[in-house]
Structure formats: structure tokens, C-alpha cells
XYZ file of C-alpha atoms in Angstrom:
566
model
C -31.170 -15.099 -35.194
C -28.521 -13.409 -36.806
C -28.400 -10.972 -33.679
C -28.369 -13.646 -31.284
C -25.123 -15.605 -32.845
C -23.238 -12.153 -33.388
C -23.588 -11.737 -29.984
C -22.669 -16.006 -28.949
C -20.036 -15.410 -31.351
C -18.522 -11.778 -29.308
C -18.811 -13.879 -26.016
C -16.050 -16.100 -27.816
C -14.118 -13.295 -28.734
C -11.448 -11.228 -26.934
C -10.426 -8.139 -27.111
C -10.550 -6.573 -30.847
C -12.544 -9.187 -32.088
C -9.759 -11.572 -31.079
C -10.224 -15.231 -30.460
C -10.526 -15.718 -26.791
C -7.924 -18.004 -25.793
C -4.760 -17.493 -24.443
C -3.846 -13.637 -23.661
C -4.781 -10.937 -26.037
C -2.631 -8.214 -27.664
C -3.835 -5.448 -24.937
C -4.170 -8.039 -22.148
C 0.197 -8.235 -22.588
C -0.091 -4.910 -22.877
C -1.135 -3.893 -19.593
C 0.927 -6.312 -18.185
C 3.875 -5.304 -19.688
C 3.327 -1.244 -19.100
C 2.384 -2.931 -14.811
C 5.485 -4.138 -14.823
C 7.428 -1.533 -16.163
C 5.715 0.970 -13.147
C 6.923 -1.921 -10.988
C 10.590 -2.238 -12.481
C 11.789 0.970 -10.681
C 10.782 -0.046 -7.577
C 12.373 -3.253 -7.708
C 16.067 -2.325 -8.709
C 15.969 -0.087 -5.703
C 14.899 -2.639 -3.770
C 17.701 -4.673 -5.344
C 20.606 -1.742 -5.498
C 19.706 -0.962 -1.858
C 20.068 -4.638 -0.420
C 23.400 -5.208 -2.499
C 25.109 -2.204 -0.918
C 26.370 -3.760 2.304
C 25.508 -2.892 5.641
C 28.390 -0.397 5.988
C 26.458 2.176 4.127
C 23.239 1.468 6.625
C 26.078 2.069 9.502
C 26.417 5.491 8.678
C 23.281 6.647 7.464
C 21.606 5.240 10.240
C 24.108 7.420 12.603
C 24.780 10.425 10.383
C 22.343 11.080 7.845
C 18.639 8.927 8.346
C 17.756 10.442 12.284
C 17.796 14.344 11.176
C 16.299 13.595 7.897
C 13.342 11.466 8.828
C 12.541 13.796 12.008
C 12.520 16.791 9.583
C 10.326 15.231 7.595
C 8.186 13.586 9.669
C 7.470 17.159 11.319
C 6.818 18.633 7.941
C 4.880 16.161 6.906
C 2.840 16.342 10.684
C 2.269 20.385 9.935
C 1.269 20.233 6.449
C -1.206 18.237 7.268
C -2.710 19.313 10.268
C -2.615 22.933 8.018
C -3.996 21.486 5.037
C -6.255 19.807 7.555
C -7.868 22.943 8.832
C -7.775 25.306 5.417
C -9.167 22.732 3.174
C -11.832 21.431 5.724
C -12.607 24.842 6.520
C -12.888 26.771 3.396
C -14.914 23.790 1.964
C -17.626 23.910 4.884
C -17.658 27.642 4.298
C -18.223 27.765 1.003
C -20.802 24.901 1.110
C -22.746 25.910 4.063
C -23.098 29.315 3.949
C -23.534 32.680 1.989
C -21.604 35.068 2.237
C -20.172 38.075 0.075
C -17.431 36.817 -2.717
C -18.960 33.017 -2.006
C -19.365 32.551 -5.936
C -15.687 33.852 -6.618
C -14.204 31.701 -3.756
C -15.297 28.298 -4.256
C -13.315 27.684 -7.532
C -10.648 30.441 -6.735
C -9.726 28.411 -3.616
C -8.492 25.681 -6.285
C -6.227 28.583 -7.772
C -2.949 27.417 -5.650
C -2.702 23.907 -7.442
C -1.433 26.167 -10.584
C 1.441 27.040 -8.248
C 4.404 24.487 -7.918
C 5.770 24.293 -4.284
C 9.291 25.485 -5.241
C 7.810 28.738 -7.473
C 5.488 29.686 -4.030
C 9.133 29.691 -2.198
C 11.203 31.565 -4.853
C 8.546 33.979 -4.705
C 7.969 34.489 -0.956
C 11.714 34.638 -0.437
C 12.099 37.761 -1.988
C 8.874 39.526 -1.345
C 9.673 38.338 2.664
C 13.994 39.171 2.654
C 15.253 42.167 4.586
C 15.431 44.250 2.175
C 12.564 43.519 0.309
C 9.279 45.242 0.100
C 7.213 44.041 2.807
C 9.642 44.687 5.266
C 10.613 48.198 3.722
C 6.767 48.509 3.897
C 6.483 47.890 7.785
C 9.962 49.583 8.827
C 8.677 52.861 7.163
C 4.952 52.278 9.025
C 6.528 51.813 12.408
C 9.585 54.487 11.650
C 12.346 52.437 11.466
C 15.253 52.946 9.150
C 17.364 49.820 8.020
C 17.119 45.798 8.260
C 19.492 46.254 11.715
C 16.789 48.085 13.683
C 13.564 45.861 12.634
C 13.308 42.729 10.755
C 11.189 39.657 10.577
C 11.692 36.179 11.518
C 13.318 34.795 9.072
C 11.359 32.453 6.598
C 13.939 29.732 6.191
C 12.640 27.412 9.130
C 10.349 24.232 9.789
C 7.504 26.690 10.627
C 8.179 28.710 7.015
C 8.401 25.541 5.149
C 4.769 24.473 6.743
C 3.236 27.250 6.321
C 4.394 27.517 2.447
C 3.559 24.534 1.847
C 0.038 23.858 3.413
C -1.194 27.323 1.589
C -0.147 25.830 -1.985
C -1.457 21.830 -0.886
C -4.802 22.686 1.123
C -6.578 22.206 -2.179
C -6.403 18.430 -2.638
C -8.410 18.796 0.560
C -10.714 21.103 -0.235
C -11.572 19.188 -3.016
C -12.487 16.007 -1.713
C -14.199 17.625 1.460
C -16.623 19.830 -0.582
C -17.825 17.305 -2.940
C -18.760 14.974 -0.113
C -20.322 18.144 2.140
C -21.847 18.656 -1.033
C -23.492 15.367 -0.903
C -24.628 15.181 2.488
C -28.029 15.027 3.218
C -29.340 17.889 4.865
C -32.049 16.315 7.049
C -29.216 15.094 9.039
C -27.601 18.276 10.064
C -31.440 19.752 10.271
C -31.841 17.024 12.934
C -28.496 17.993 14.704
C -29.655 21.535 14.780
C -33.256 20.681 16.278
C -31.203 18.622 19.033
C -29.941 21.952 20.251
C -26.291 22.112 18.538
C -25.397 25.147 17.293
C -23.971 25.798 13.825
C -19.975 24.913 14.959
C -21.197 21.777 17.392
C -23.379 20.655 13.707
C -20.257 20.739 12.188
C -17.669 18.836 14.391
C -20.092 16.059 15.534
C -22.105 15.229 12.277
C -20.649 16.925 9.192
C -17.068 16.171 10.158
C -17.240 12.892 10.858
C -19.564 12.065 8.010
C -16.536 13.689 5.990
C -13.602 11.658 7.684
C -12.744 9.190 4.636
C -12.309 12.332 2.138
C -10.282 14.561 4.876
C -8.150 11.246 4.883
C -7.737 10.870 1.654
C -6.879 14.553 0.325
C -4.608 15.107 3.705
C -3.199 11.615 1.789
C -2.384 13.345 -1.314
C -1.053 16.643 0.184
C 1.309 14.604 2.007
C 2.681 12.712 -0.483
C 3.369 15.923 -2.711
C 5.001 17.336 0.321
C 6.891 14.296 0.497
C 7.905 14.531 -3.549
C 8.798 18.227 -2.981
C 12.740 19.063 -3.299
C 12.516 22.986 -4.165
C 10.635 24.331 -1.694
C 12.436 22.600 1.177
C 16.323 22.949 -0.108
C 15.178 26.741 -0.944
C 13.976 27.217 2.576
C 16.757 25.084 4.549
C 14.743 22.016 5.857
C 16.946 18.673 5.276
C 14.316 16.098 4.303
C 14.839 12.878 2.999
C 13.974 14.029 -0.226
C 16.825 16.753 -0.267
C 18.886 13.934 1.280
C 18.656 11.225 -1.704
C 19.164 14.321 -4.334
C 22.489 15.813 -2.559
C 23.682 12.453 -1.830
C 23.039 11.298 -5.579
C 24.344 14.496 -7.315
C 26.865 15.689 -4.532
C 28.522 13.131 -3.227
C 28.244 10.793 -6.289
C 27.269 7.652 -4.006
C 24.090 5.776 -5.914
C 24.279 3.392 -3.713
C 23.549 5.247 -0.216
C 20.822 7.701 -2.271
C 19.092 3.958 -3.217
C 19.318 3.353 0.880
C 17.822 6.781 1.941
C 15.096 6.248 -0.742
C 14.008 3.119 0.450
C 13.700 4.476 3.880
C 11.340 6.988 1.990
C 9.006 3.528 1.123
C 8.617 2.910 4.891
C 7.063 6.668 4.756
C 4.938 6.172 1.812
C 3.440 2.730 2.654
C 2.350 4.481 5.777
C 0.785 7.515 3.754
C -1.333 5.028 1.360
C -2.205 2.479 4.169
C -4.170 5.989 5.993
C -5.352 6.679 2.258
C -6.696 2.810 2.038
C -8.159 3.366 5.657
C -10.089 6.556 4.476
C -11.131 5.315 1.313
C -12.078 1.665 2.300
C -15.135 3.189 4.548
C -16.283 5.700 2.385
C -19.637 4.188 2.021
C -21.855 6.974 2.347
C -25.023 7.096 0.088
C -27.452 10.112 0.377
C -30.198 8.948 -2.634
C -31.767 10.720 -5.240
C -34.397 11.852 -3.057
C -32.172 13.686 -0.203
C -32.204 17.012 -0.379
C -28.569 18.957 0.037
C -27.279 21.352 2.345
C -29.091 24.518 1.665
C -26.640 27.816 2.611
C -27.321 29.834 5.478
C -26.863 33.452 4.766
C -24.803 35.084 7.143
C -24.821 38.403 8.161
C -22.706 41.707 9.415
C -19.866 40.793 10.788
C -19.406 36.602 10.242
C -20.094 37.245 6.756
C -16.626 39.624 6.261
C -15.440 37.043 8.502
C -16.277 34.577 6.459
C -14.898 36.155 3.360
C -11.635 37.090 5.086
C -11.029 33.735 5.961
C -11.425 32.373 2.284
C -9.748 34.906 1.128
C -6.720 34.505 2.734
C -5.759 31.116 1.640
C -6.464 32.377 -2.278
C -4.144 35.730 -1.668
C -0.895 34.228 0.180
C -1.588 31.027 -2.045
C -1.740 32.271 -5.435
C -2.621 36.055 -5.881
C 0.522 37.587 -4.004
C 3.172 35.396 -5.731
C 1.349 35.494 -9.073
C 1.772 39.385 -8.747
C 4.863 39.150 -7.440
C 6.313 37.103 -10.686
C 4.597 39.702 -13.339
C 5.908 42.636 -11.389
C 9.532 41.145 -11.485
C 9.125 39.484 -15.345
C 8.336 43.278 -16.519
C 11.225 44.903 -14.636
C 13.388 42.265 -16.120
C 11.684 42.514 -19.635
C 12.040 46.582 -19.369
C 15.612 46.094 -18.519
C 16.652 44.276 -21.372
C 13.840 44.508 -23.708
C 14.569 40.433 -24.977
C 14.207 37.072 -23.637
C 17.874 35.528 -23.207
C 18.163 32.747 -25.615
C 18.895 30.099 -22.737
C 15.487 31.133 -21.252
C 13.998 30.218 -25.178
C 15.446 27.265 -25.020
C 14.753 25.791 -21.584
C 10.912 27.088 -22.925
C 10.926 24.805 -25.835
C 12.419 21.997 -23.845
C 9.413 22.466 -21.261
C 7.204 22.202 -24.242
C 9.208 19.144 -25.869
C 9.126 17.437 -22.423
C 5.950 17.704 -21.367
C 4.035 17.312 -24.811
C 6.201 13.622 -24.751
C 5.089 12.747 -21.664
C 1.437 13.427 -22.348
C 1.376 11.634 -25.566
C 2.952 8.758 -23.821
C 0.922 8.734 -20.917
C -2.549 9.585 -23.009
C -2.174 6.415 -24.987
C -0.714 4.370 -22.154
C -3.508 5.447 -19.759
C -6.253 5.011 -22.496
C -5.204 1.060 -23.317
C -4.747 0.534 -19.433
C -8.392 1.945 -18.552
C -9.886 0.535 -21.840
C -8.324 -2.938 -20.090
C -9.937 -2.782 -16.852
C -13.137 -1.325 -18.826
C -13.777 -4.331 -21.270
C -16.108 -6.973 -20.550
C -14.643 -9.306 -23.143
C -10.567 -9.494 -22.416
C -9.595 -12.846 -22.392
C -7.903 -14.280 -18.925
C -8.075 -12.562 -15.860
C -11.246 -11.455 -13.699
C -13.023 -7.989 -13.402
C -10.880 -8.073 -9.750
C -7.555 -8.972 -11.343
C -7.949 -6.120 -14.252
C -8.905 -3.421 -11.595
C -5.644 -4.512 -9.689
C -3.589 -4.060 -12.443
C -5.018 -0.540 -13.198
C -4.493 0.224 -9.824
C -0.870 -1.113 -10.016
C -0.379 0.996 -13.095
C -1.235 4.098 -11.143
C 0.959 3.095 -8.525
C 3.466 5.728 -9.742
C 1.766 8.658 -8.301
C 2.479 7.568 -4.989
C 6.103 7.570 -5.012
C 8.463 10.452 -5.233
C 9.991 11.545 -8.597
C 13.586 11.235 -6.897
C 12.689 7.568 -6.046
C 11.471 6.871 -9.131
C 14.877 8.114 -10.824
C 17.048 6.455 -8.893
C 15.065 3.043 -9.264
C 14.833 3.491 -13.281
C 18.588 4.547 -12.947
C 20.600 1.092 -12.913
C 17.940 -0.611 -15.637
C 17.801 2.447 -18.005
C 21.859 2.640 -18.317
C 21.662 -1.584 -18.704
C 19.711 -0.999 -21.647
C 21.304 1.574 -22.885
C 24.739 -0.114 -22.528
C 22.964 -2.988 -24.860
C 21.276 -0.962 -27.606
C 24.890 1.424 -27.627
C 26.194 -2.398 -28.354
C 23.864 -2.914 -31.128
C 23.771 0.115 -32.503
C 26.895 1.088 -32.472
C 26.255 4.199 -30.966
C 28.694 6.535 -28.838
C 27.145 7.607 -25.391
C 23.763 6.366 -24.127
C 20.905 6.757 -26.471
C 17.907 6.625 -23.995
C 19.550 8.756 -21.447
C 21.165 11.448 -23.591
C 18.192 11.743 -25.832
C 15.788 12.368 -22.642
C 13.817 9.111 -23.219
C 14.452 7.666 -20.134
C 13.049 11.230 -18.712
C 10.148 11.144 -20.509
C 9.610 7.608 -19.150
C 10.210 8.004 -15.503
C 7.645 11.107 -15.667
C 5.097 8.916 -17.289
C 5.560 6.466 -14.268
C 4.788 9.374 -12.278
C 1.807 11.327 -13.984
C 0.159 8.034 -15.241
C -2.296 8.218 -12.355
C -3.946 11.279 -13.463
C -4.824 10.334 -16.712
C -5.790 6.581 -15.982
C -8.132 8.342 -13.173
C -9.598 11.033 -15.563
C -10.036 8.086 -18.505
C -11.613 5.266 -16.062
C -13.928 8.162 -14.452
C -15.095 9.374 -18.194
C -15.826 5.196 -19.024
C -17.722 4.774 -16.463
C -20.367 7.103 -17.627
C -20.784 5.522 -20.941
C -23.711 2.941 -20.048
C -22.852 -0.812 -21.281
C -25.743 -0.588 -23.476
C -24.502 2.164 -25.930
C -21.557 -0.830 -26.364
C -24.145 -3.706 -26.630
C -26.221 -2.038 -29.040
C -23.039 -1.384 -31.264
C -22.183 -4.828 -30.772
C -25.665 -5.747 -31.989
C -25.344 -4.098 -35.041
C -22.358 -5.999 -36.057
C -19.565 -3.328 -35.180
C -16.371 -5.282 -34.117
C -15.187 -4.182 -30.753
C -12.198 -2.260 -32.272
C -14.572 -0.436 -34.047
C -17.260 0.227 -31.173
C -14.103 1.446 -29.309
C -13.321 3.833 -32.510
C -16.796 5.026 -33.205
C -18.681 4.816 -29.657
C -16.679 5.282 -26.705
C -13.607 7.564 -27.860
C -16.233 10.711 -29.144
C -17.735 10.191 -25.833
C -14.086 10.170 -24.193
C -12.578 13.405 -25.872
C -13.663 15.848 -22.725
C -12.021 13.250 -20.495
C -9.027 12.833 -22.754
C -8.596 16.510 -22.935
C -9.099 17.326 -19.423
C -6.395 14.607 -18.346
C -3.748 15.237 -21.173
C -3.889 19.320 -19.197
C -3.085 18.322 -16.346
C -0.449 15.940 -17.487
C 0.701 18.980 -19.846
C 0.991 20.919 -16.619
C 2.501 18.918 -13.928
C 5.314 17.973 -16.579
C 5.815 21.142 -17.238
C 6.544 22.122 -13.604
C 8.119 18.479 -13.002
C 11.164 19.604 -10.986
C 12.959 16.118 -8.964
C 12.937 13.916 -11.750
C 13.965 16.698 -13.994
C 16.808 17.207 -12.039
C 17.826 13.767 -11.831
C 17.712 12.489 -15.109
C 17.858 15.048 -18.088
C 20.922 15.243 -20.354
C 23.128 17.285 -20.404
C 23.037 20.989 -21.385
C 19.497 20.429 -21.205
C 17.836 22.234 -18.800
C 13.525 22.954 -18.401
C 12.027 26.092 -16.911
C 11.543 24.370 -13.886
C 15.542 23.357 -14.086
C 16.373 26.836 -14.623
C 14.534 28.483 -11.530
C 16.245 25.619 -9.585
C 19.684 27.075 -10.501
C 18.674 31.190 -10.433
C 17.110 30.716 -6.550
C 19.942 28.495 -5.849
C 22.670 31.345 -7.119
C 20.327 33.882 -5.053
C 19.037 35.793 -8.788
C 15.848 35.625 -7.937
C 14.767 38.601 -10.856
C 16.148 36.113 -13.403
C 14.065 33.266 -12.208
C 10.751 35.036 -12.165
C 9.630 34.762 -16.087
C 10.696 31.054 -16.191
C 8.452 30.555 -13.334
C 5.693 33.193 -14.245
C 5.907 31.071 -17.675
C 5.505 27.575 -15.243
C 2.514 29.329 -13.176
C 0.290 29.951 -16.528
C 0.589 26.461 -18.253
C -0.573 25.445 -14.674
C -3.328 27.777 -14.413
C -5.452 27.075 -17.499
C -6.371 23.480 -16.220
C -7.116 24.477 -12.572
C -9.367 26.890 -14.268
C -10.975 24.010 -16.003
C -11.192 21.948 -12.870
C -12.939 24.688 -11.040
C -15.624 25.420 -13.968
C -16.310 21.349 -13.610
C -16.176 21.748 -10.133
C -18.671 24.954 -9.991
C -21.321 23.179 -12.722
C -21.126 19.698 -10.415
C -22.207 21.751 -7.243
C -24.688 23.778 -9.490
C -26.701 20.321 -10.546
C -26.235 19.389 -7.169
C -28.383 21.771 -5.691
C -30.721 21.918 -8.244
């Protein structure tokens, strides 16, 4: 009877044991967080609409056609390349056994640790007319100098597509490999029995079944392409993102930058619609009794060809740039035998920014994910709670330049209020970096929410019910049951957010305080001046910060594949 009474009492209470009437503190927090995520987009639309028609006429005539064409061409080229590399490598390591397969199954994720602007930074120096690669080629062919022989300039649309594709294909590789591993083997065996070759089985059976994963992975890669600013600018591609930055910073025209950013929102909506179209049809269930794909052993030329195909993306997208950065860093340190104070200050600023963003994102994401999980929240159906969680995760789909412009107007207004209230000279939120932390937190919240929500779904409701029947309140159940079980998900999400914050460039360029340089902005400045050797150490530090989370992600993928094969 006591347990029944306790259960009945818990049904009358909301989050953390509070009565179930009205809004609970937790639900109010989630609504505030959701409004905070939507605020930059709403102010961006308002700023663009209130800027007058003359801006639009100038943009439509002189700016948007070229920038939009370049952006669409870049998205198209990168989309095709990441699909080919990601899907092809995922099928090779899933369906075949060849030399180096175990290594490449996780090494193919390593380019995720390499920001796009660092890859462009490294390859521009590697392929410079007087760089090491062209020097070796000229020596082999018997040419004396760059005037007699030189490779095509990397600063082109083709170069941008190749470099971005080599960095972003892991998004497709991750989703496609997960889908291939879950496909039942009997369907592929039936196709082979009916006379299809291995190639025909891939294109007519395996690939169509994995189409939702292909669309989702490609959409993520394209969103990252749209967010890129460093690589596109280094390679001379005037995209919408680069145009927003130059319009705001170089021309000091915030209104025109907002209007260009609104044009980017159109592209973002199309990409999100594409991602939703692919995800809504992801309904393939294999069942526990169905056997997964058994790899076919390749021999001879086919085996070494498969090894080469999986080696090249890793070599070009991670190994070669990382070795170059390491070599340049060693040369730089051997010449001066010390690290400059400005680089140490940039490292300190990057660590402070990344830690601040990680703490904020983890706490906020925990609140949002727990709100969507909780079955006793007052007000709102489960569908409403899940919808609010999705809206809170929307920031990752919006480029950092767009978020920064949308957040600047309300941030400046709040700054002025706080300055008057506390008699503060200057802008407290902007000058202290709080506005930058908020903007980065909005952008990276989706990463943490997704990881924590996935961790919560693995905790059976029976554990929570048992704790409540034993007399624990909802808050004590959360801290004593859920939080310890969520530790792996929290650590993983914190590492991913930390790595992304360390390498974030567009948001930091636009919202950083005066004289506040991070490793990313220092590298951007050195590359803009053409002094690549000075930025090698900063680039290497950023890559090292991103490598650990990627290795952990690769290990989890490897253990997952082993469990599925067993």
C-alpha cells in the first residue's frame, strides 16, 4: 500500500518532486533555452527586413549572383565527392576483407580531427610552386625551376572541392557504415543467387537500402561546407559565408551582411529539408535473428586495390597535412628554441573559450535532454517535449557567421542596458567574451544533446521506477541513478564540444573581444599574411585537440561493429 501511495503521489508531482500544476522550473528553463536558440534567427530576419530595399537591389545585382553560384557549385562538388568516398569506403570495410582493413576501419574517421581551414593551410604550402612536392616532381622530370614546370594552382573551385571533400567524407562514412552493418545478409545473398555481381548487388540492393543514411551524412557534410570560411577564403572562392564576413568586417555594413545571411538561410532550409526527407524514410528493421554481412576475402590485385582506395583518403585528408604541420613546427622550434608569448596567449584563450563553452553546453544539454526524457513534467505532451529538444538543437545547422550576426543586435542592446545598470564603461558581454561563449554554445548544443539523449535512451525506465518505489524523489533518482550511468555519454559529448570549440573560426572571428586571439584566429591571420611557417604550431595544437575525441569515436565504432558481427 505504501508503494502504491508513493507511486500515486509521484504521478501528481512534476520534475524534481514539485507539484504538477502550471509550469515546473525545468520546463521554464527549457522554454528559455529554446527561445535563446531562436533569438539570433529572429533578430537576423528583423534586421534584414528593416534595412530597406536599396540594399537588396544592390545585393541582387552585384553580390548575390556570383556568391550564390560559387556556393551552389561548391556544395554540389563536395556533395558528390563525399558520397563517393564515404559510401565507397564504408562498403569496402564492411563487405570485404583485405590487408589493412582493421586499421582503415577506424582511421577513415581521422580527417574529422582536421579542420577544413587547416587542410587548406597545409596543402597550399605543400603544393606551392617552390614547395616540397613540386620540387620533387621537377627533380624527377629534369626541370630546373617553376617557370619550366608547375602544377595547376590549388586556389580554384576544383581545389576547394577536393580539399573539403577529403575532410568531410567521414560524415557519410559513419552513417553509411552503420547502415551497411545493419543490413541482413540474406537479401544480398539472394541478389547474388539471382545472378548479380558484387558490384551489381551494391548498386541495386545495398545502396538503395542505405539511401536514408547517405542523405543524412551528405546533408551534414554540406552544412559544414556552408559554415566554412577559412578554406574558402584561402582558396579564393567567394562563397556566401565569405561574402557575409567581408561585408560586415571589411565594409562595416551589418545590414547588408544580415541580408546576405538571410539568403544563406534559404540554402540551409533546403539542406534541412533534404536531411528530413532522408531521415523520415529510415525505417529498415533487421531483427535480432538476422545475420549481418559476412566479409568476402579479397586476394591479389583486388585486395591491394581496396587497400589503396581506403588509404588515399586517410593519407590526403589527415596524414600528409599532419606530418607537414609536425615538420614545420619542429623547424620553427629549432630555429627559435622557444614558443612566442603571443602563441601561448592564444593557446590560453582557446582553452578558456573551449572550457567555458563545454561547461555551458553540457549543463544546458543535460537540462534539455532530461526534460525530453522525463515522464512527469507538468504541461506539454511527449511530442511537444521532443519538438522543443529539436528546436534547441537547431543551432548546429546554422553557420557561425549567421548566428553571430543574429546575436549581435540583441547582445549589444543587452550590453547597453547592463552598462547603464552597473555603470560599466564599455560593453560587458562583448568585451568579456560572454557573447562569444553564448554563440558557440548555441552552435554546438546539438552535439551534446544528441549524445546525452542517446545515453538516456539506453537507461531502461524500470530502473527509474524501482528507485521511485524505494522512496527516492525524482531529483535524487536523477543524481543517484541516471547521472552515474550517463558519465560515458557526458564525457564523450564534452570532448566533442571541446574539440569543436577549439577549432571554431567563423564565430570567433566575428565576436571575439578586442586583442583576444585564439589558435584558430592566429592561424587565420598568419595564413592571410602568407607566413605559413608561423602558424604551423597553432595548427598542430588544434589538430591534437581534435584527435582524441575522434579516436574515442573510432574505438566506439569498432567495438560496435565487433558486437554486431558476433
